Coordinates of C-alpha atoms in Angstrom, one line a residue:
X1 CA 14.0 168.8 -137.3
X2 CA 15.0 165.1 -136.3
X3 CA 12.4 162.2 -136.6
X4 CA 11.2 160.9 -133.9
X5 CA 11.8 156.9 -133.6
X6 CA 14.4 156.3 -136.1
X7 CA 17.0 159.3 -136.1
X8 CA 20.4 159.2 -134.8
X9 CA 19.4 162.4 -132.9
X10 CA 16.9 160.0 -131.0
X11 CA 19.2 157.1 -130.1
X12 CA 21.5 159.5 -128.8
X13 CA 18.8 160.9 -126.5
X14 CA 18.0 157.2 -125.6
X15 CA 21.9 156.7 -124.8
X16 CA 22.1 159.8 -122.7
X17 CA 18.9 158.6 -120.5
X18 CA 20.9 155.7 -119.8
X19 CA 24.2 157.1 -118.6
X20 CA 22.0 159.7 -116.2
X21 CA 18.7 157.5 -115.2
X22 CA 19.9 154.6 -116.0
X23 CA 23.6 154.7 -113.6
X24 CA 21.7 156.9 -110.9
X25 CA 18.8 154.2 -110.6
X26 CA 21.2 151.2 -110.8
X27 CA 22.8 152.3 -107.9
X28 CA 19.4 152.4 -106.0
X29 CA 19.5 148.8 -107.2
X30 CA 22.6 148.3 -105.3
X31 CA 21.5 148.9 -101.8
X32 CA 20.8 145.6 -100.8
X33 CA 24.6 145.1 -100.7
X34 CA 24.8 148.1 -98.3
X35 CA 22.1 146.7 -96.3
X36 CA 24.3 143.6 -95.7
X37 CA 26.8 145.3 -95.0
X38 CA 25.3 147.4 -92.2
X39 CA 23.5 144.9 -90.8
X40 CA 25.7 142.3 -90.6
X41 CA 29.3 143.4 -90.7
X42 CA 29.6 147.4 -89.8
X43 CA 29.4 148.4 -86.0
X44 CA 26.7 151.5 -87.1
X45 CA 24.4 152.7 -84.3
X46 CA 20.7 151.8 -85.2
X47 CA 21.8 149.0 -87.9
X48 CA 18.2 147.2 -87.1
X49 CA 16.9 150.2 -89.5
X50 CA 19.2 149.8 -92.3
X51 CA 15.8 148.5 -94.3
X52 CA 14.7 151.5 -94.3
X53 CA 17.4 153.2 -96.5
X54 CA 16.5 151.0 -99.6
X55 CA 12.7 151.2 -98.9
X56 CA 12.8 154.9 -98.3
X57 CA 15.1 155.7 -101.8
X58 CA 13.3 153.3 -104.0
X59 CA 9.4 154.4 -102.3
X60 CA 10.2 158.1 -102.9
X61 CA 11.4 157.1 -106.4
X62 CA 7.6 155.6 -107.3
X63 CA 5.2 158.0 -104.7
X64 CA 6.7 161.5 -106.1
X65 CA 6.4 160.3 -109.3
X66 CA 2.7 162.5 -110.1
X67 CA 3.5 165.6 -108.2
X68 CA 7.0 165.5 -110.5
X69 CA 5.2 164.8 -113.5
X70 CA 2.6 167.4 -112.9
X71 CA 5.4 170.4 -112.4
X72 CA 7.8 169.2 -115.3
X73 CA 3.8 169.4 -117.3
X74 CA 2.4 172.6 -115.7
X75 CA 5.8 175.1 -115.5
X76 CA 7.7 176.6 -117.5
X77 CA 11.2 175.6 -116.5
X78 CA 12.4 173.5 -119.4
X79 CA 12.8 169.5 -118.0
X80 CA 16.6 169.4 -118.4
X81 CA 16.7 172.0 -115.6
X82 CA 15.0 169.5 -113.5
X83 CA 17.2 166.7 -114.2
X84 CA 20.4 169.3 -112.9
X85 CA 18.6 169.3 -109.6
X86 CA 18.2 165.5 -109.0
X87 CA 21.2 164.8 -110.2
X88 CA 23.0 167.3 -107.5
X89 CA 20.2 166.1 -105.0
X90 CA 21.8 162.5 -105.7
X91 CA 25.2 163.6 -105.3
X92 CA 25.3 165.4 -102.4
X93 CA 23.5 162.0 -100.7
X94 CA 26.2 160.4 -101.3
X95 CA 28.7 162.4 -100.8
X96 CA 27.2 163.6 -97.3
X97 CA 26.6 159.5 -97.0
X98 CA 30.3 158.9 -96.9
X99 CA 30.5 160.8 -93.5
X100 CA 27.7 159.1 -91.6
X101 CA 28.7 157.7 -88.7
X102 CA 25.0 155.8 -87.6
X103 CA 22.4 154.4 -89.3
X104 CA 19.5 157.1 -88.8
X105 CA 21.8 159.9 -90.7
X106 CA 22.3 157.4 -93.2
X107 CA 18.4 157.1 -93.5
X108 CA 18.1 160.9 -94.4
X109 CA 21.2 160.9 -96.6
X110 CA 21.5 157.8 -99.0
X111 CA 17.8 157.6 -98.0
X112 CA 15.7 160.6 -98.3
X113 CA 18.3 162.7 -100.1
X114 CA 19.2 160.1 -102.8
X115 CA 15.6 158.9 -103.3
X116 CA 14.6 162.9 -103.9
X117 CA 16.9 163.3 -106.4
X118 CA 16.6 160.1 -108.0
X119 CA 13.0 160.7 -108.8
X120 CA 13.4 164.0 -110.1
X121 CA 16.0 162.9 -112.9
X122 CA 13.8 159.4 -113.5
X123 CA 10.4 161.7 -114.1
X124 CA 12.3 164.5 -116.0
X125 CA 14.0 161.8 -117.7
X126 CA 10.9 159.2 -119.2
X127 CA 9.1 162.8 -120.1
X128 CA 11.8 163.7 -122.4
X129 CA 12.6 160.4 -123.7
X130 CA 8.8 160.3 -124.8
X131 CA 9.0 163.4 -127.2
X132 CA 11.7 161.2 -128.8
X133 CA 10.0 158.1 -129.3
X134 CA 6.4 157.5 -129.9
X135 CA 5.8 154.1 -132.5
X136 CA 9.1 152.3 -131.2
X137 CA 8.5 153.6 -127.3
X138 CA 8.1 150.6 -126.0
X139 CA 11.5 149.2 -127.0
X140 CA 13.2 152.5 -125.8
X141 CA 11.5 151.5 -122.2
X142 CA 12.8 148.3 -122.7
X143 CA 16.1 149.0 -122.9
X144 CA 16.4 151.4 -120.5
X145 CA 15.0 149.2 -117.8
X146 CA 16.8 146.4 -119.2
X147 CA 20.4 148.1 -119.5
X148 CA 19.1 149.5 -115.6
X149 CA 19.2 146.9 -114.1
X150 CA 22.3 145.5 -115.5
X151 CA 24.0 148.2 -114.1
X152 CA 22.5 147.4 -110.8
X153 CA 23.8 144.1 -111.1
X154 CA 27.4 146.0 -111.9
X155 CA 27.2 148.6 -109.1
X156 CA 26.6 145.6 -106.7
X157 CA 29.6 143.6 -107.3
X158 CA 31.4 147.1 -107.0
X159 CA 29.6 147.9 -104.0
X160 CA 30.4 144.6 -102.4
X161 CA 34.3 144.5 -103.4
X162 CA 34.6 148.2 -102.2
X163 CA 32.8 147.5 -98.6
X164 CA 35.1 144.6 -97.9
X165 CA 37.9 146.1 -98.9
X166 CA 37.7 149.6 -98.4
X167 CA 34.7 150.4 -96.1
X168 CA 32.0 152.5 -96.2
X169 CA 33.4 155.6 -96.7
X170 CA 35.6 154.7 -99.6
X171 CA 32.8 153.0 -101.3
X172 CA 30.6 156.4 -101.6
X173 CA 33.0 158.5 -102.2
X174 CA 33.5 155.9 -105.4
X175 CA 29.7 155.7 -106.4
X176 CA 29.9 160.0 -106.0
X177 CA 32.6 160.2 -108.6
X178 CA 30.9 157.5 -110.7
X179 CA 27.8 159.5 -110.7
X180 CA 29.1 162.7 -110.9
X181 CA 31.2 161.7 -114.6
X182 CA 29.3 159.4 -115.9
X183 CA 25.2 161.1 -115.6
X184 CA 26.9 164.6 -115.8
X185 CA 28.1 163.4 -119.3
X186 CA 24.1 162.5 -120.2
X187 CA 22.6 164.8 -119.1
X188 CA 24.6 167.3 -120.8
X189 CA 23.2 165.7 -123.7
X190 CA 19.6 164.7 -122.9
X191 CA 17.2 167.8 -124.5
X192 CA 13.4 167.4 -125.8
X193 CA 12.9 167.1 -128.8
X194 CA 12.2 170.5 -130.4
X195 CA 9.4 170.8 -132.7
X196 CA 6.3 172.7 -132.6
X197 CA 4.8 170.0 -135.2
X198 CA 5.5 166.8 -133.0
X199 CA 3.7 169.2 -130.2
X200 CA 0.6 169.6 -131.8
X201 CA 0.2 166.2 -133.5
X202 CA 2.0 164.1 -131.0
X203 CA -1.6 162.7 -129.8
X204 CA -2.9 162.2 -132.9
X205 CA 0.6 160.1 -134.4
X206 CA 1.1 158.1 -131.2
X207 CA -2.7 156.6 -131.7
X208 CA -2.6 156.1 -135.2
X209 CA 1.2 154.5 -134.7
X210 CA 0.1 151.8 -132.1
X211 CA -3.7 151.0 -133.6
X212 CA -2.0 150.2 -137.1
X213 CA -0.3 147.3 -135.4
X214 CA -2.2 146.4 -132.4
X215 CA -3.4 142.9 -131.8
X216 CA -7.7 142.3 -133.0
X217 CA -7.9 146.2 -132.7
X218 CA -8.5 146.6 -129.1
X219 CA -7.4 150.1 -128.9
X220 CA -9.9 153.0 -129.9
X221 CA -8.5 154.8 -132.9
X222 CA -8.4 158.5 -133.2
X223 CA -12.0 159.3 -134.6
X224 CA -13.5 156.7 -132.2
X225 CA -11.7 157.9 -128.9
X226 CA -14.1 159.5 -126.7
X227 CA -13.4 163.2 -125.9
X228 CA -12.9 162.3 -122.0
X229 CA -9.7 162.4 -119.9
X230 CA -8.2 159.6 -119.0
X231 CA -9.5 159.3 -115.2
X232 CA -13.1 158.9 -117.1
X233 CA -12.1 155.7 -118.9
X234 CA -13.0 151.8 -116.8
X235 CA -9.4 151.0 -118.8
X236 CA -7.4 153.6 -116.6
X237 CA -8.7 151.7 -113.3
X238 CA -8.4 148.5 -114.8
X239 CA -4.7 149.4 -115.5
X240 CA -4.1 150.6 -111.8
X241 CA -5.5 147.9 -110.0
X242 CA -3.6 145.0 -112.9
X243 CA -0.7 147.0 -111.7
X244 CA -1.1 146.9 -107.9
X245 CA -1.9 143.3 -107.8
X246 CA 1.6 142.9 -109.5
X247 CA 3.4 145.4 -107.3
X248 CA 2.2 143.5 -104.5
X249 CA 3.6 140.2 -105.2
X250 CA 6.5 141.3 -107.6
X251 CA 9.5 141.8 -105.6
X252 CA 8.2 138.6 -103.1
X253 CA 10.7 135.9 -105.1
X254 CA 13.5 138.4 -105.3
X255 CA 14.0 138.9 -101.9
X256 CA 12.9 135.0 -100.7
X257 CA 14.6 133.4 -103.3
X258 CA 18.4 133.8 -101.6
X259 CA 17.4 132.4 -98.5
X260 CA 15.3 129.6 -100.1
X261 CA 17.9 128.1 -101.6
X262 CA 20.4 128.8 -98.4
X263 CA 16.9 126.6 -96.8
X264 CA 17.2 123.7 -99.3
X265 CA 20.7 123.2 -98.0
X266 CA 22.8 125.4 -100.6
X267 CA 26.1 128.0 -100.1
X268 CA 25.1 131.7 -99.7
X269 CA 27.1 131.9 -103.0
X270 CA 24.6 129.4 -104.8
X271 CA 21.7 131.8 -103.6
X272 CA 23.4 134.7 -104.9
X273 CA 23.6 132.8 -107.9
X274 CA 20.2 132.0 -108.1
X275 CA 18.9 135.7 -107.7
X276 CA 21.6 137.4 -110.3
X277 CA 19.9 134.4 -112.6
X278 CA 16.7 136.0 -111.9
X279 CA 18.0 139.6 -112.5
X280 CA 19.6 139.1 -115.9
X281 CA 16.2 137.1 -116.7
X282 CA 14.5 140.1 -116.1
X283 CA 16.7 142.2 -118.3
X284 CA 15.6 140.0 -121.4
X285 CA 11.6 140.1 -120.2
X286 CA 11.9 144.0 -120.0
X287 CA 13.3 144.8 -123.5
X288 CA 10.7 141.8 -125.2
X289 CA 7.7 143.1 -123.9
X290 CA 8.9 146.5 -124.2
X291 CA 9.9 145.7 -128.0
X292 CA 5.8 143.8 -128.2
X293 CA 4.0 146.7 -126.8
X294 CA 4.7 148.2 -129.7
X295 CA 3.1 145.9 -132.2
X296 CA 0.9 144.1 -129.6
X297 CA -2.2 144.5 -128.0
X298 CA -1.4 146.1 -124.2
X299 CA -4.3 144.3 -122.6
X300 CA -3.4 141.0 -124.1
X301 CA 0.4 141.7 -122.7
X302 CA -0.6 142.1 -119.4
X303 CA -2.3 138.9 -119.6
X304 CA 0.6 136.8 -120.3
X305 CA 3.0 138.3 -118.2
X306 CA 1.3 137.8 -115.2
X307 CA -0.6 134.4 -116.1
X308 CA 3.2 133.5 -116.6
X309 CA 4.2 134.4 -113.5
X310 CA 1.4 133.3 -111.7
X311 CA 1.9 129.4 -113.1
X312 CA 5.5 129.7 -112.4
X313 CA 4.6 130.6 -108.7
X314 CA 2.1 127.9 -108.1
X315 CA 3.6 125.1 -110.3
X316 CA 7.6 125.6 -110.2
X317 CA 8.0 127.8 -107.2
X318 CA 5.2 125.7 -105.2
X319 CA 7.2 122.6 -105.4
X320 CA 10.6 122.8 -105.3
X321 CA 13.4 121.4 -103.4
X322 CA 16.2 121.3 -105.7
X323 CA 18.0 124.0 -107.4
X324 CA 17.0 123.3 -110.4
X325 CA 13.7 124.2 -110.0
X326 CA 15.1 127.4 -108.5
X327 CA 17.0 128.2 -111.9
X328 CA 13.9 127.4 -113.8
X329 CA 11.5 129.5 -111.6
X330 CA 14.0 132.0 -111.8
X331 CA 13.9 132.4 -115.2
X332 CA 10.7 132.1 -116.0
X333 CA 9.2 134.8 -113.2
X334 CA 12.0 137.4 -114.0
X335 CA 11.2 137.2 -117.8
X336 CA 7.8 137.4 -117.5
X337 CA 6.9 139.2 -114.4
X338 CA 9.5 142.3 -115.1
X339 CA 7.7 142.8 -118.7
X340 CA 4.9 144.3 -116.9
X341 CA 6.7 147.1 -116.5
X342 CA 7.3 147.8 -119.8
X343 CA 3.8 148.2 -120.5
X344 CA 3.3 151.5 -118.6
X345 CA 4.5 153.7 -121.4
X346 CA 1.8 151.5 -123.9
X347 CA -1.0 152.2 -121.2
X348 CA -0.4 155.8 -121.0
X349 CA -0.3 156.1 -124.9
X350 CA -4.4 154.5 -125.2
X351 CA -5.6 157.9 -123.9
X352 CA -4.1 160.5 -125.2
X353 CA -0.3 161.5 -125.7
X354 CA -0.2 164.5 -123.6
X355 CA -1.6 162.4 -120.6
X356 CA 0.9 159.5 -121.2
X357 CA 3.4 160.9 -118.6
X358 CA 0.7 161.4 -115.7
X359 CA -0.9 157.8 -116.6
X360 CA 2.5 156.4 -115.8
X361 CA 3.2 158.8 -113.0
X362 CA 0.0 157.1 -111.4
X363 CA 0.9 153.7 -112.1
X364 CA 4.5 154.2 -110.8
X365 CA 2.4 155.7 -107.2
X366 CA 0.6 152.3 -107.2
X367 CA 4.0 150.4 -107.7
X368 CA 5.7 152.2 -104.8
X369 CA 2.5 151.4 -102.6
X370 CA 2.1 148.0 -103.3
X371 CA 6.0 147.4 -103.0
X372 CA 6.0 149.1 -99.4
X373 CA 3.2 147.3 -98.7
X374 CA 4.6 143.9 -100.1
X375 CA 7.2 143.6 -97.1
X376 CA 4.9 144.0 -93.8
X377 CA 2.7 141.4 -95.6
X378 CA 5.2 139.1 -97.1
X379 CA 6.7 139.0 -93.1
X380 CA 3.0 138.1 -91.4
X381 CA 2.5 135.3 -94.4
X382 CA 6.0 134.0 -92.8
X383 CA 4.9 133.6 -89.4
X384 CA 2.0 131.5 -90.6
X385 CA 3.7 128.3 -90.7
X386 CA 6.1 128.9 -87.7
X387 CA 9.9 128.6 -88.0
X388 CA 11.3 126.1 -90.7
X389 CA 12.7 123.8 -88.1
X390 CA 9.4 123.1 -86.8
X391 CA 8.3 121.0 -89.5
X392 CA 9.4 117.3 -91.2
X393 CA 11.0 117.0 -94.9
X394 CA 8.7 119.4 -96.7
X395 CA 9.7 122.2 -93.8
X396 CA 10.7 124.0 -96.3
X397 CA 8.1 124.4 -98.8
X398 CA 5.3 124.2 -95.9
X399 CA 7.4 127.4 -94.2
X400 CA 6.9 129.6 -97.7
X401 CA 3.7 128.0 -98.8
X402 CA 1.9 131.3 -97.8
X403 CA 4.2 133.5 -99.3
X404 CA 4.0 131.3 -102.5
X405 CA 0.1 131.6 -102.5
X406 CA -0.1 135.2 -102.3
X407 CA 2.4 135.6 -105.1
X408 CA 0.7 133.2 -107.5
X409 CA -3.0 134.7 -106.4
X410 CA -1.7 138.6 -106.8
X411 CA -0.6 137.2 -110.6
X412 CA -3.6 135.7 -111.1
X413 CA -6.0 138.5 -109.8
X414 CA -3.7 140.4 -112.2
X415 CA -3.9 138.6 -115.2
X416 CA -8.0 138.4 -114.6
X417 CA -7.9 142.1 -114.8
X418 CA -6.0 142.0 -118.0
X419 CA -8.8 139.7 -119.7
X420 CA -11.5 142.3 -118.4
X421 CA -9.7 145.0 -119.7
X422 CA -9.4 143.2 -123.5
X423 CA -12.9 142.2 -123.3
X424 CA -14.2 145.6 -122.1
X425 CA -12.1 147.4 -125.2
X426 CA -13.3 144.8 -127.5
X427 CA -17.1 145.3 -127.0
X428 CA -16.5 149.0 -127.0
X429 CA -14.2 149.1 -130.2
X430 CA -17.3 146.7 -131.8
X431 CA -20.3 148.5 -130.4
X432 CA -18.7 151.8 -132.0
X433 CA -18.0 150.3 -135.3
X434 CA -21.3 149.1 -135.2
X435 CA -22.7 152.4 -134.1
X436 CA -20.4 153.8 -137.1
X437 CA -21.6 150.8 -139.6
X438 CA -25.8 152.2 -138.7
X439 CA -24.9 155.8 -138.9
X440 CA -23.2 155.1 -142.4
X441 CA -26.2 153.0 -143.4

């Protein structure tokens, strides 16, 4: 039997979920290329709803995520089987994606079809990667995020070259044959990890794992856990609404940040710049709070990841009109901001093992709502302040002052949330022990 955390058998599993979740989601990173390209350089029927392709993929990706979970949980077909599916699912969007000839087939094909089959391999994925780790799970998240979006960053630059040179057809056809090598190879490799042991004491290890560590003991330990599901805990809402405050504001500087600094009087190639600054930022946040969560108190984390990104917002963000304030606000929110992220596996893993997948299952739903809400809101805070040439030398910051508000309050609501949940697990954790301390007596 291979151990779970430390064995060669689990790094491999690690490396396979990369080459198949990891290359299938990067791709969905990509689509803002593709978006460009439809909307601004391709004579497509319909390009006006070319938003809709990357919204559709990546809000399928988060909102399937507990109906997924709960059949990989609930039937007996063996996970791997599901990842097969998604993977075809994804290739035969973009195969079929490479003969679109408008806009709204493109919507059901690198849309609906790719986003389908993404979340089936993601889900199938995370639930086998967790039977592999449980003490070191949070820096197995971390990495797989991290090395994500890196190839996100990749597929982009590929995705760009190919459009430009080659079109659109030549450019799926490409990411097909990328997919279909480099996944198949994973998932050929990615299995659970087989033991009837880890299957009846996975609970019991994981809580004992992450309460040796964890910061001023916030987490209940096995004997003090109450025997109640998850959905009966004030931590599990706590969690969810932390998490949907995030969502809402998290993807805000991502998508403002290129044309902020085109505002301030920079090349399109500085804003680029600017954003792939934030993106490799991110990859560094995601694998250091995914590394903390496993020695650090969750609650506490989700405290300082948003509180950062909240000051950056407010204080960096707020008032800048240079690029180097860009860089720096850039840094600092993709570091800090991303590592929230990281924290679902931790969240799921204070209940109770076997509910760990549906916790993050739930909190993935809440990511994909707040991030489909985010852009309908983040478009009325816009039209606030008018159009930038409507206002004197701070047009600029005046034009995205609303948008910077909501960010920085959605942080902050965020962070609040976190100190309620460390002060709610601290009284509990002391008014057992004290409970224990009387009985004792």
């Amino acid at each position: 039997m291979s151990k779970a955390d430390s064995s060669w058998a689990a790094y491999g599993a690690l490396l396979a979920a990369l080459l198949s979740e990891g290359v299938l989601f990067g791709v969905c990173l990509s689509f803002g290329v593709f978006q460009d390209y439809y909307s601004n350089r391709a004579s497509l029927p319909h390009s006006d709803l070319s938003s809709w392709i990357g919204v559709l993929a990546a809000g399928i990706a988060y909102l399937g995520a507990p109906a997924v979970t709960y059949c990989c949980q609930n039937l007996t077909i063996p996970c791997h089987y599901y990842i097969y599916a998604g993977w075809i699912l994804c290739l035969v969007g973009l195969v079929s994606s490479a003969f679109c000839h408008d806009v709204k087939t493109l919507i059901a094909t690198q849309g609906l079809l790719f986003g389908l089959g993404l979340l089936v391999v993601e889900m199938s994925t995370l639930i086998i990667l967790n039977t592999w780790f449980v003490a070191r799970r949070g820096l197995a998240y971390g990495l797989l995020y991290g090395f994500t979006d890196l190839f996100g960053v990749a597929w982009g630059f590929l995705a760009s070259s190919l459009l430009n040179q080659h079109g659109v057809k030549t450019a799926f056809l490409v990411f097909a044959a990328i997919c279909f090598f480099i996944p198949g190879v994973g998932i050929f490799f990615l299995r659970e990890r087989s033991s009837a042991a880890a299957d009846s004491c996975s609970e019991t290890a994981s809580v004992k794992e992450l309460t040796s560590t964890d910061m001023l003991r916030e987490i209940p330990t096995a004997d003090t856990l109450p025997p109640r599901r998850y959905h009966r805990h004030a931590s599990f809402y706590i969690f969810l609404l932390s998490n949907l405050f995030q969502s809402f504001a998290f993807y805000l500087p991502f998508i403002y940040l290129p044309s902020y600094t085109t505002a301030l009087g920079y090349s399109a190639s500085t804003g680029a710049m600017v954003l792939a600054i934030a993106n490799v930022a991110q990859v560094f946040g995601e694998i250091g709070f995914g590394s903390l969560s496993d020695r650090v108190g969750v609650h506490a984390l989700v405290f300082f990841s948003a509180a950062a990104a909240s000051l950056s917002a407010f204080l960096i963000w707020g008032f800048a009109d240079s690029l180097a304030y860009l860089i720096v606000f850039a840094l600092l929110f993709g570091g800090s901001a991303s590592g929230f992220l990281t924290l679902w596996p931790r969240m799921g893993t204070m209940f109770a093992e076997h509910d760990a997948s549906m916790i993050y299952s739930f909190l993935s739903l809440g990511r994909g709502l707040g991030v489909i809400s985010s852009g309908p809101i983040s478009s009325a805070l816009l039209r606030v302040h008018g159009d930038i040439r409507d206002h004197g030398d701070d047009r600029i910051r005046h034009h995205y002052q609303a948008v910077v508000l909501f960010v920085g309050s959605c942080m902050a609501a965020s962070a609040a949330l976190g100190v309620v949940g460390w002060t709610s697990s601290y009284l509990k954790s002391k008014h057992v022990s004290q409970g224990g301390g009387g009985a004792a007596a």
